Structures are given as C-alpha cells and as structure tokens.
mmCIF file of C-alpha atoms and ligand atoms in Angstrom:
data_model
loop_
_atom_site.group_PDB
_atom_site.id
_atom_site.type_symbol
_atom_site.label_atom_id
_atom_site.label_comp_id
_atom_site.label_asym_id
_atom_site.label_seq_id
_atom_site.Cartn_x
_atom_site.Cartn_y
_atom_site.Cartn_z
ATOM 1 C CA UNK L 21 -22.146 -16.450 8.016
ATOM 2 C CA UNK L 22 -20.528 -19.339 6.611
ATOM 3 C CA UNK L 23 -19.270 -19.583 2.710
ATOM 4 C CA UNK L 24 -20.714 -20.679 -0.116
ATOM 5 C CA UNK L 25 -18.722 -23.720 -1.258
ATOM 6 C CA UNK L 26 -16.255 -24.274 -3.113
ATOM 7 C CA UNK L 27 -13.103 -26.301 -4.146
ATOM 8 C CA UNK L 28 -9.408 -25.793 -2.105
ATOM 9 C CA UNK L 29 -6.159 -26.599 -3.441
ATOM 10 C CA UNK L 30 -2.650 -26.260 -2.112
ATOM 11 C CA UNK L 31 -0.044 -25.874 -3.807
ATOM 12 C CA UNK L 32 3.235 -27.015 -3.210
ATOM 13 C CA UNK L 33 4.645 -24.685 -6.377
ATOM 14 C CA UNK L 34 4.351 -22.082 -7.992
ATOM 15 C CA UNK L 35 3.743 -23.565 -10.989
ATOM 16 C CA UNK L 36 0.908 -25.845 -9.641
ATOM 17 C CA UNK L 37 -0.567 -22.976 -8.216
ATOM 18 C CA UNK L 38 -0.681 -21.024 -11.716
ATOM 19 C CA UNK L 39 -2.171 -23.818 -13.021
ATOM 20 C CA UNK L 40 -4.878 -24.206 -10.330
ATOM 21 C CA UNK L 41 -5.735 -20.347 -11.390
ATOM 22 C CA UNK L 42 -8.515 -21.629 -13.858
ATOM 23 C CA UNK L 43 -11.793 -20.260 -14.172
ATOM 24 C CA UNK L 44 -12.631 -18.575 -11.581
ATOM 25 C CA UNK L 45 -10.415 -19.441 -8.916
ATOM 26 C CA UNK L 46 -9.006 -17.153 -6.301
ATOM 27 C CA UNK L 47 -5.789 -16.859 -4.432
ATOM 28 C CA UNK L 48 -5.875 -16.696 -0.482
ATOM 29 C CA UNK L 49 -2.855 -15.335 0.821
ATOM 30 C CA UNK L 50 -3.288 -14.186 4.454
ATOM 31 C CA UNK L 51 -7.294 -14.417 4.280
ATOM 32 C CA UNK L 52 -7.972 -10.948 6.523
ATOM 33 C CA UNK L 53 -9.864 -9.766 3.702
ATOM 34 C CA UNK L 54 -11.060 -12.812 1.528
ATOM 35 C CA UNK L 55 -12.149 -15.206 4.403
ATOM 36 C CA UNK L 56 -14.715 -11.874 5.843
ATOM 37 C CA UNK L 57 -15.393 -11.670 2.252
ATOM 38 C CA UNK L 58 -16.593 -14.929 1.788
ATOM 39 C CA UNK L 59 -18.180 -15.592 5.057
ATOM 40 C CA UNK L 60 -20.406 -12.407 4.270
ATOM 41 C CA UNK L 61 -21.103 -14.051 0.918
ATOM 42 C CA UNK L 62 -19.659 -11.030 -1.042
ATOM 43 C CA UNK L 63 -17.334 -13.292 -2.644
ATOM 44 C CA UNK L 64 -18.139 -16.871 -4.131
ATOM 45 C CA UNK L 65 -15.086 -18.170 -6.443
ATOM 46 C CA UNK L 66 -15.633 -21.803 -6.910
ATOM 47 C CA UNK L 67 -11.897 -22.436 -6.238
ATOM 48 C CA UNK L 68 -9.584 -20.963 -3.546
ATOM 49 C CA UNK L 69 -5.848 -21.729 -4.075
ATOM 50 C CA UNK L 70 -4.381 -20.997 -0.641
ATOM 51 C CA UNK L 71 -0.322 -20.041 -1.454
ATOM 52 C CA UNK L 72 0.968 -20.581 2.187
ATOM 53 C CA UNK L 73 2.770 -23.381 1.487
ATOM 54 C CA UNK L 74 4.676 -21.615 -0.955
ATOM 55 C CA UNK L 75 7.506 -20.662 1.544
ATOM 56 C CA UNK L 76 9.736 -19.316 -1.807
ATOM 57 C CA UNK L 77 7.532 -16.811 -1.530
ATOM 58 C CA UNK L 78 7.990 -15.721 1.908
ATOM 59 C CA UNK L 79 10.959 -12.970 1.418
ATOM 60 C CA UNK L 80 12.000 -9.486 2.134
ATOM 61 C CA UNK L 81 15.153 -8.860 0.019
ATOM 62 C CA UNK L 82 16.825 -5.433 -0.316
ATOM 63 C CA UNK L 83 18.916 -3.669 -2.843
ATOM 64 C CA UNK L 84 20.647 -0.692 -3.476
ATOM 65 C CA UNK L 85 17.254 -0.534 -5.873
ATOM 66 C CA UNK L 86 14.781 -0.875 -3.420
ATOM 67 C CA UNK L 87 12.860 -3.797 -1.374
ATOM 68 C CA UNK L 88 11.103 -6.301 -3.143
ATOM 69 C CA UNK L 89 8.581 -8.102 -1.101
ATOM 70 C CA UNK L 90 7.571 -11.450 -1.919
ATOM 71 C CA UNK L 91 3.882 -12.288 -1.919
ATOM 72 C CA UNK L 92 3.130 -14.849 1.526
ATOM 73 C CA UNK L 93 5.492 -12.039 3.614
ATOM 74 C CA UNK L 94 3.322 -10.920 6.299
ATOM 75 C CA UNK L 95 2.783 -7.474 7.373
ATOM 76 C CA UNK L 96 4.126 -7.924 10.723
ATOM 77 C CA UNK L 97 7.401 -9.993 9.269
ATOM 78 C CA UNK L 98 7.805 -7.009 6.732
ATOM 79 C CA UNK L 99 7.319 -4.110 9.668
ATOM 80 C CA UNK L 100 10.586 -5.674 11.864
ATOM 81 C CA UNK L 101 12.675 -6.103 8.484
ATOM 82 C CA UNK L 102 15.925 -3.634 9.177
ATOM 83 C CA UNK L 103 17.071 -3.759 6.018
ATOM 84 C CA UNK L 104 13.487 -2.725 4.541
ATOM 85 C CA UNK L 105 13.138 0.073 6.975
ATOM 86 C CA UNK L 106 16.599 1.518 5.890
ATOM 87 C CA UNK L 107 16.007 1.259 2.108
ATOM 88 C CA UNK L 108 12.368 2.239 2.540
ATOM 89 C CA UNK L 109 11.006 3.734 5.459
ATOM 90 C CA UNK L 110 7.567 4.725 4.142
ATOM 91 C CA UNK L 111 6.534 0.853 4.304
ATOM 92 C CA UNK L 112 7.504 0.794 7.867
ATOM 93 C CA UNK L 113 5.978 3.820 8.461
ATOM 94 C CA UNK L 114 2.731 2.829 6.849
ATOM 95 C CA UNK L 115 2.142 -0.375 8.255
ATOM 96 C CA UNK L 116 2.140 0.698 11.832
ATOM 97 C CA UNK L 117 -1.531 2.029 10.717
ATOM 98 C CA UNK L 118 -2.810 -1.113 9.422
ATOM 99 C CA UNK L 119 -5.097 -3.224 11.503
ATOM 100 C CA UNK L 120 -3.981 -4.681 15.055
ATOM 101 C CA UNK L 121 -0.893 -7.304 15.508
ATOM 102 C CA UNK L 122 -3.565 -9.852 14.936
ATOM 103 C CA UNK L 123 -4.547 -9.140 11.130
ATOM 104 C CA UNK L 124 -0.299 -8.190 10.441
ATOM 105 C CA UNK L 125 0.547 -11.280 11.589
ATOM 106 C CA UNK L 126 -1.402 -12.935 8.977
ATOM 107 C CA UNK L 127 -2.113 -10.425 6.122
ATOM 108 C CA UNK L 128 0.139 -9.733 3.800
ATOM 109 C CA UNK L 129 1.571 -6.939 2.062
ATOM 110 C CA UNK L 130 0.560 -8.363 -1.201
ATOM 111 C CA UNK L 131 -2.163 -9.225 -0.520
ATOM 112 C CA UNK L 132 -3.264 -5.800 0.323
ATOM 113 C CA UNK L 133 -2.180 -4.181 -3.218
ATOM 114 C CA UNK L 134 -3.879 -7.226 -5.007
ATOM 115 C CA UNK L 135 -6.909 -6.566 -2.945
ATOM 116 C CA UNK L 136 -7.109 -3.066 -3.991
ATOM 117 C CA UNK L 137 -9.195 -1.841 -1.373
ATOM 118 C CA UNK L 138 -9.249 2.793 -1.527
ATOM 119 C CA UNK L 139 -8.918 2.793 2.301
ATOM 120 C CA UNK L 140 -5.484 0.979 2.653
ATOM 121 C CA UNK L 141 -2.528 2.466 3.266
ATOM 122 C CA UNK L 142 -0.063 0.102 0.978
ATOM 123 C CA UNK L 143 -1.681 0.460 -2.212
ATOM 124 C CA UNK L 144 -1.231 4.251 -1.927
ATOM 125 C CA UNK L 145 2.789 3.941 -0.634
ATOM 126 C CA UNK L 146 3.385 2.057 -3.892
ATOM 127 C CA UNK L 147 1.589 4.592 -5.825
ATOM 128 C CA UNK L 148 3.555 7.483 -4.680
ATOM 129 C CA UNK L 149 7.184 5.336 -4.770
ATOM 130 C CA UNK L 150 6.240 4.469 -8.465
ATOM 131 C CA UNK L 151 6.589 0.714 -7.408
ATOM 132 C CA UNK L 152 5.696 -2.091 -9.383
ATOM 133 C CA UNK L 153 4.051 -5.582 -9.100
ATOM 134 C CA UNK L 154 5.436 -8.805 -10.448
ATOM 135 C CA UNK L 155 2.474 -10.619 -11.974
ATOM 136 C CA UNK L 156 2.664 -14.721 -13.013
ATOM 137 C CA UNK L 157 0.130 -17.098 -14.772
ATOM 138 C CA UNK L 158 1.133 -20.427 -16.459
ATOM 139 C CA UNK L 159 1.433 -18.244 -19.966
ATOM 140 C CA UNK L 160 4.714 -15.896 -18.168
ATOM 141 C CA UNK L 161 5.216 -12.900 -16.137
ATOM 142 C CA UNK L 162 4.829 -9.572 -16.404
ATOM 143 C CA UNK L 163 5.727 -5.960 -14.845
ATOM 144 C CA UNK L 164 2.709 -3.777 -13.777
ATOM 145 C CA UNK L 165 3.708 0.045 -12.830
ATOM 146 C CA UNK L 166 1.612 0.903 -9.650
ATOM 147 C CA UNK L 167 -0.029 3.729 -12.100
ATOM 148 C CA UNK L 168 -1.922 0.991 -14.153
ATOM 149 C CA UNK L 169 -2.381 -1.590 -11.711
ATOM 150 C CA UNK L 170 -5.153 -0.032 -9.514
ATOM 151 C CA UNK L 171 -8.787 0.176 -11.406
ATOM 152 C CA UNK L 172 -11.602 0.956 -9.376
ATOM 153 C CA UNK L 173 -12.508 0.133 -5.898
ATOM 154 C CA UNK L 174 -11.269 -3.417 -5.191
ATOM 155 C CA UNK L 175 -10.091 -3.525 -8.397
ATOM 156 C CA UNK L 176 -7.020 -4.285 -10.289
ATOM 157 C CA UNK L 177 -5.714 -4.938 -13.525
ATOM 158 C CA UNK L 178 -4.616 -8.317 -12.453
ATOM 159 C CA UNK L 179 -6.588 -11.538 -14.409
ATOM 160 C CA UNK L 180 -7.938 -13.858 -13.183
ATOM 161 C CA UNK L 181 -5.495 -16.491 -13.875
ATOM 162 C CA UNK L 182 -2.752 -14.149 -12.702
ATOM 163 C CA UNK L 183 -1.100 -14.451 -9.344
ATOM 164 C CA UNK L 184 1.122 -10.946 -7.987
ATOM 165 C CA UNK L 185 4.222 -13.366 -6.857
ATOM 166 C CA UNK L 186 6.152 -9.982 -5.713
ATOM 167 C CA UNK L 187 5.910 -6.535 -5.065
ATOM 168 C CA UNK L 188 8.930 -3.566 -5.513
ATOM 169 C CA UNK L 189 9.204 -0.367 -3.754
ATOM 170 C CA UNK L 190 12.183 1.998 -4.980
ATOM 171 C CA UNK L 191 14.884 2.789 -2.472
ATOM 172 C CA UNK L 192 14.778 6.710 -1.615
ATOM 173 C CA UNK L 193 16.971 8.830 -3.171
ATOM 174 C CA UNK L 194 19.888 10.893 -1.710
ATOM 175 C CA UNK L 195 18.269 13.910 0.478
ATOM 176 C CA UNK L 196 14.786 12.427 0.505
ATOM 177 C CA UNK L 197 13.000 12.223 3.347
ATOM 178 C CA UNK L 198 9.235 9.887 3.949
ATOM 179 C CA UNK L 199 6.526 10.467 6.400
ATOM 180 C CA UNK L 200 2.972 9.364 6.513
ATOM 181 C CA UNK L 201 0.066 10.632 8.467
ATOM 182 C CA UNK L 202 -3.536 9.674 9.055
ATOM 183 C CA UNK L 203 -6.999 9.848 10.600
ATOM 184 C CA UNK L 204 -9.410 7.432 11.795
ATOM 185 C CA UNK L 205 -11.785 7.331 14.185
ATOM 186 C CA UNK L 206 -9.629 4.253 16.588
ATOM 187 C CA UNK L 207 -6.154 3.637 16.084
ATOM 188 C CA UNK L 208 -5.882 0.593 13.774
ATOM 189 C CA UNK L 209 -9.646 1.689 11.938
ATOM 190 C CA UNK L 210 -9.510 2.348 8.074
ATOM 191 C CA UNK L 211 -8.525 5.673 7.901
ATOM 192 C CA UNK L 212 -11.428 8.566 7.174
ATOM 193 C CA UNK L 213 -8.223 9.939 4.916
ATOM 194 C CA UNK L 214 -4.404 9.353 4.561
ATOM 195 C CA UNK L 215 -1.228 10.345 3.422
ATOM 196 C CA UNK L 216 1.632 9.386 2.499
ATOM 197 C CA UNK L 217 4.710 11.624 1.659
ATOM 198 C CA UNK L 218 8.022 11.829 0.016
ATOM 199 C CA UNK L 219 10.062 14.838 0.007
ATOM 200 C CA UNK L 220 13.683 15.309 -1.703
ATOM 201 C CA UNK L 221 15.982 18.729 -1.204
ATOM 202 C CA UNK L 222 18.726 19.977 -2.910
ATOM 203 C CA UNK L 223 22.525 20.763 -1.791
ATOM 204 C CA UNK L 224 21.313 24.109 -0.516
ATOM 205 C CA UNK L 225 18.095 21.777 1.148
ATOM 206 C CA UNK L 226 15.795 23.580 -1.039
ATOM 207 C CA UNK L 227 12.404 21.354 -2.014
ATOM 208 C CA UNK L 228 12.871 19.769 -5.448
ATOM 209 C CA UNK L 229 10.047 17.517 -4.885
ATOM 210 C CA UNK L 230 7.581 16.929 -2.546
ATOM 211 C CA UNK L 231 5.116 14.199 -3.405
ATOM 212 C CA UNK L 232 1.924 12.917 -1.717
ATOM 213 C CA UNK L 233 -0.112 9.998 -1.848
ATOM 214 C CA UNK L 234 -3.790 9.537 -0.798
ATOM 215 C CA UNK L 235 -5.916 6.867 0.362
ATOM 216 C CA UNK L 236 -9.414 7.110 1.284
ATOM 217 C CA UNK L 237 -10.223 10.268 -1.068
ATOM 218 C CA UNK L 238 -10.836 8.270 -4.180
ATOM 219 C CA UNK L 239 -11.848 5.118 -5.698
ATOM 220 C CA UNK L 240 -8.049 4.043 -6.260
ATOM 221 C CA UNK L 241 -4.958 5.520 -4.851
ATOM 222 C CA UNK L 242 -4.408 9.263 -5.950
ATOM 223 C CA UNK L 243 -0.955 10.826 -6.428
ATOM 224 C CA UNK L 244 -0.229 14.626 -6.386
ATOM 225 C CA UNK L 245 3.132 16.461 -7.310
ATOM 226 C CA UNK L 246 2.809 19.292 -4.865
ATOM 227 C CA UNK L 247 6.391 20.618 -5.666
ATOM 228 C CA UNK L 248 5.562 23.963 -7.262
ATOM 229 C CA UNK L 249 3.363 24.650 -4.160
ATOM 230 C CA UNK L 250 5.964 23.641 -1.851
ATOM 231 C CA UNK L 251 9.060 24.756 -2.561
ATOM 232 C CA UNK L 252 9.117 28.410 -3.125
ATOM 233 C CA UNK L 253 9.885 28.337 0.935
ATOM 234 C CA UNK L 254 12.815 26.686 0.346
ATOM 235 C CA UNK L 255 14.414 24.935 3.617
ATOM 236 C CA UNK L 256 11.232 25.201 5.568
ATOM 237 C CA UNK L 257 8.827 24.619 2.644
ATOM 238 C CA UNK L 258 5.480 25.887 1.764
ATOM 239 C CA UNK L 259 3.682 23.206 3.718
ATOM 240 C CA UNK L 260 0.294 25.443 4.032
ATOM 241 C CA UNK L 261 0.010 26.224 -0.025
ATOM 242 C CA UNK L 262 0.833 22.625 -0.219
ATOM 243 C CA UNK L 263 -2.000 21.469 1.662
ATOM 244 C CA UNK L 264 -4.292 24.057 0.645
ATOM 245 C CA UNK L 265 -3.554 22.850 -3.188
ATOM 246 C CA UNK L 266 -3.916 19.261 -2.426
ATOM 247 C CA UNK L 267 -7.736 20.490 -1.226
ATOM 248 C CA UNK L 268 -8.261 22.176 -4.726
ATOM 249 C CA UNK L 269 -7.125 19.281 -6.495
ATOM 250 C CA UNK L 270 -9.136 16.512 -4.162
ATOM 251 C CA UNK L 271 -12.545 15.569 -4.973
ATOM 252 C CA UNK L 272 -13.109 13.052 -2.493
ATOM 253 C CA UNK L 273 -16.553 11.446 -2.061
ATOM 254 C CA UNK L 274 -19.284 12.068 1.609
ATOM 255 C CA UNK L 275 -20.141 8.445 3.356
ATOM 256 C CA UNK L 276 -21.350 7.425 6.625
ATOM 257 C CA UNK L 277 -18.209 8.342 7.919
ATOM 258 C CA UNK L 278 -17.960 11.629 6.906
ATOM 259 C CA UNK L 279 -18.666 13.910 5.024
ATOM 260 C CA UNK L 280 -16.698 15.294 1.040
ATOM 261 C CA UNK L 281 -16.282 18.910 2.798
ATOM 262 C CA UNK L 282 -14.295 17.225 6.009
ATOM 263 C CA UNK L 283 -12.481 14.194 3.941
ATOM 264 C CA UNK L 284 -11.067 17.273 1.809
ATOM 265 C CA UNK L 285 -10.109 19.062 5.268
ATOM 266 C CA UNK L 286 -9.016 16.570 5.868
ATOM 267 C CA UNK L 287 -6.274 15.583 3.368
ATOM 268 C CA UNK L 288 -5.246 18.750 2.857
ATOM 269 C CA UNK L 289 -4.590 19.169 7.070
ATOM 270 C CA UNK L 290 -2.520 15.637 6.128
ATOM 271 C CA UNK L 291 -0.636 16.629 3.932
ATOM 272 C CA UNK L 292 0.629 20.029 5.390
ATOM 273 C CA UNK L 293 1.617 17.808 8.478
ATOM 274 C CA UNK L 294 3.176 14.438 6.525
ATOM 275 C CA UNK L 295 5.140 16.576 3.508
ATOM 276 C CA UNK L 296 6.349 18.728 6.971
ATOM 277 C CA UNK L 297 7.591 15.648 8.670
ATOM 278 C CA UNK L 298 9.098 14.190 5.609
ATOM 279 C CA UNK L 299 11.412 17.338 4.643
ATOM 280 C CA UNK L 300 12.927 17.215 8.374
ATOM 281 C CA UNK L 301 13.659 13.743 8.035
ATOM 282 C CA UNK L 302 15.530 14.463 4.954
ATOM 283 C CA UNK L 303 17.319 16.837 6.869
ATOM 284 C CA UNK L 304 17.640 14.107 9.378
ATOM 285 C CA UNK L 305 19.423 11.674 6.923
ATOM 286 C CA UNK L 306 21.290 14.555 5.060
ATOM 287 C CA UNK L 307 23.167 15.486 8.601
ATOM 288 C CA UNK L 308 23.468 11.137 9.728
HETATM 289 C C1 FAD E 22 -10.278 -6.183 11.134
HETATM 290 C C2 FAD E 22 -9.335 -5.673 10.060
HETATM 291 C C3 FAD E 22 -9.030 -4.577 10.157
HETATM 292 C C4 FAD E 22 -8.232 -4.269 9.194
HETATM 293 N N1 FAD E 22 -7.825 -3.110 8.494
HETATM 294 C C5 FAD E 22 -6.896 -2.782 7.693
HETATM 295 C C6 FAD E 22 -6.167 -1.579 7.822
HETATM 296 O O1 FAD E 22 -6.507 -0.373 8.529
HETATM 297 N N2 FAD E 22 -5.572 -1.159 6.530
HETATM 298 C C7 FAD E 22 -5.327 -2.163 5.352
HETATM 299 O O2 FAD E 22 -5.002 -1.803 4.429
HETATM 300 N N3 FAD E 22 -6.180 -3.208 5.455
HETATM 301 C C8 FAD E 22 -6.503 -3.413 6.803
HETATM 302 N N4 FAD E 22 -7.487 -5.166 7.168
HETATM 303 C C9 FAD E 22 -6.762 -5.778 5.493
HETATM 304 C C10 FAD E 22 -5.480 -6.629 5.917
HETATM 305 O O3 FAD E 22 -4.254 -5.499 5.415
HETATM 306 C C11 FAD E 22 -5.644 -7.897 4.915
HETATM 307 O O4 FAD E 22 -4.236 -8.702 5.278
HETATM 308 C C12 FAD E 22 -5.458 -7.199 3.285
HETATM 309 O O5 FAD E 22 -5.687 -6.186 2.848
HETATM 310 C C13 FAD E 22 -5.109 -8.553 2.905
HETATM 311 O O6 FAD E 22 -4.674 -9.569 2.481
HETATM 312 P P1 FAD E 22 -4.467 -10.707 2.438
HETATM 313 O O7 FAD E 22 -3.038 -11.517 2.906
HETATM 314 O O8 FAD E 22 -4.803 -11.432 4.250
HETATM 315 O O9 FAD E 22 -5.462 -11.371 1.783
HETATM 316 P P2 FAD E 22 -6.890 -12.065 1.346
HETATM 317 O O10 FAD E 22 -7.590 -11.596 2.152
HETATM 318 O O11 FAD E 22 -5.903 -13.559 1.272
HETATM 319 O O12 FAD E 22 -6.891 -11.457 0.124
HETATM 320 C C14 FAD E 22 -7.401 -10.658 -0.362
HETATM 321 C C15 FAD E 22 -7.695 -10.642 -1.830
HETATM 322 O O13 FAD E 22 -6.256 -10.381 -2.225
HETATM 323 C C16 FAD E 22 -6.588 -11.228 -3.409
HETATM 324 N N5 FAD E 22 -4.811 -12.155 -3.263
HETATM 325 C C17 FAD E 22 -4.128 -12.255 -2.021
HETATM 326 N N6 FAD E 22 -2.839 -12.207 -2.492
HETATM 327 C C18 FAD E 22 -2.771 -12.177 -3.904
HETATM 328 C C19 FAD E 22 -1.651 -12.904 -4.701
HETATM 329 N N7 FAD E 22 -0.623 -12.853 -4.595
HETATM 330 N N8 FAD E 22 -2.378 -12.355 -5.882
HETATM 331 C C20 FAD E 22 -3.255 -12.052 -6.731
HETATM 332 N N9 FAD E 22 -4.230 -11.771 -5.645
HETATM 333 C C21 FAD E 22 -4.060 -12.148 -4.539
HETATM 334 C C22 FAD E 22 -7.560 -12.773 -2.562
HETATM 335 O O14 FAD E 22 -7.418 -13.772 -4.025
HETATM 336 C C23 FAD E 22 -8.730 -11.715 -2.333
HETATM 337 O O15 FAD E 22 -9.377 -11.146 -3.495
HETATM 338 C C24 FAD E 22 -8.167 -5.134 7.934
HETATM 339 C C25 FAD E 22 -8.492 -6.397 7.917
HETATM 340 C C26 FAD E 22 -9.371 -6.967 9.212
HETATM 341 C C27 FAD E 22 -9.845 -8.552 9.236
#
C-alpha cells in the first residue's frame, strides 16, 4: 500500500526541526517503523519532520558517567562503538537481537525508544539501567527518566511538539555484569519474551543487586528487583529461585504467537539464564 498524503520537511538545524513540530507532525528518523506504519495506513500524520540532515545528532559519547546516544545514531553504529561497549555492554548485547543488518543500518536507538514497542529490546535496557531521554521542544528541554517515559504500547510521555534529542545509559558500577537473553521464533524476529539482566556483587562476591528488565511480557517494559530471591546462594547465586520469583510476579498476556502460560514460563527460564550470565560477567570483570 501507499501512505496517505503528508507534507515533508527536512530541516538543517535542530531549531528549524523543533519549529516544524507543530500540529499533527511526526519525526522521521530511520523510518524502519514509521514507514511501514504509514504504508499500512496505521498512521496518518499531516507532516513528517525528517531529522536525517541533522548531523549534529549523529553522536555516541562515552564518559565515566555513561553513554549518551544522539537521535541520529543508528543501531549498527552504536553496536560497533568500542567506548559504548566498555562503559555499558548491555546496549551492544541487546542490539545483537534487534532485527537484521539492513534494519540496524537505518534504525536509530533513540527512534526505538520513542517508538516504544513493548517487544523492542532497547526500552527494556533503558528501563533496567534507569536511563533517561532528553526531550527538546521550541519551548525548552527536559530530562525524562525511563520509569516515566513508557506509558503504553507505542506510547510515551513525549509531547507531539517534542523531539527526543538523546538517550543516556548510565555506566556500570564496580563488580557489575550484564547479559541479555530472549527467545524469538527466528533470529531477528521480535521476541516472544526477553530479559536484560544486571547483577552486582560485593567484595566477597555475594550478590548485592539482581535486576531484570523485560520485553514482550506487558504493554511497557517491566523491571523487577530480584535481589532477595537471588542473594542467598552467594557467589553462585539463587538463579533458579529468581526465575521462579519472576514467574510469580509477571502477568503476561497471550496472543497468536504464545499463550500467557508459555510466555510466563519463558520469562522465568530466561531470567535464570540471564542473571547467571550477568553474574559470570561481573566475575570476569572483577578478575580483569
Ligand atoms: C523487519 C523489521 C524487523 C524489526 N525487528 C525489530 C526487533 O527485533 N527489535 C526492535 O527493537 N526493533 C525492531 N524493528 C524496529 C527497528 O528497530 C526500528 O528502527 C525502531 O523501532 C525505530 O527506529 P527508527 O529510527 O527507524 O524510527 P522511525 O521509524 O523513524 O520512527 C518510529 C517512531 O518513533 C518516532 N521517533 C523517531 N525518532 C524520534 C525522535 N528522535 N524523537 C521523537 N520521536 C521520534 C517517530 O515519529 C515514529 O513515531 C524492526 C523493524 C523492521 C522493519
């Protein structure tokens, strides 16, 4: 199908882009989600504001605090960035599960957050890390914590006149490891369920924090603090207990792809697997 008619503007500065975001306008970034939605006539904005000429937003900046990714940085570029991988490996771990190379060459990290697909990997990563998104409008800027950003399936608290200009993923504390696990019917498909895990150990290598961020189990990313369930077994971790606790706490829906019971089961198995891998990662970091 062809999209419904729309006005198209391709600004060369951020100010011009923000001024164009009035009325029924939508930002066009990588187009990997928006163009299919237009072609299927599931979206019909009056104007597209194409940000692809805003080279100043094509950035990946790493500091001791974390990784800041600009609105034009594509998945593939971010996944290749060695500084980002060192400071916050969970981004690269998750990006390995996002679609296929052709999509990753165009799709943007910030676009994925703004699109807020409950089956997408990056919203769960931002949520479990407690990251933020910087939003700009003609009226000013604000920083939105991940906990308040995602409001429903394909819905965020971004206003129509706002653009997400960057996303910030905090760096890992000491003795902290990460891992990502998901199950999809074919590699590159959206996951039936997925988990982004972050585990912190103390000096005696006991678990002091075990957190899991989930995709495809609810309308928005879900974050569970599983420290209590995981902690008793010290160095080896109570990973099976944490998986069981996740199964108790999660309440996924069923759909044509998986029943609710199967999805809950998967989430439990993936929780156990991802937390164990994250703890192994933390141990490797400690030994380096
Ligand atoms: C075949 C296929 C498979 C895919 N599989 C996966 C997958 O497994 N996992 C996954 O996570 N994703 C998947 N995707 C989606 C892909 O990751 C997209 O790139 C991503 O969801 C959106 O990024 P984009 O830059 O293409 O955004 P666009 O398509 O340009 O925009 C998507 C939405 O976000 C809004 N938006 C974009 N950027 C901004 C901004 N800076 N500020 C405000 N609003 C903005 C747009 O207005 C639009 O509403 C798949 C896509 C395809 C085509």
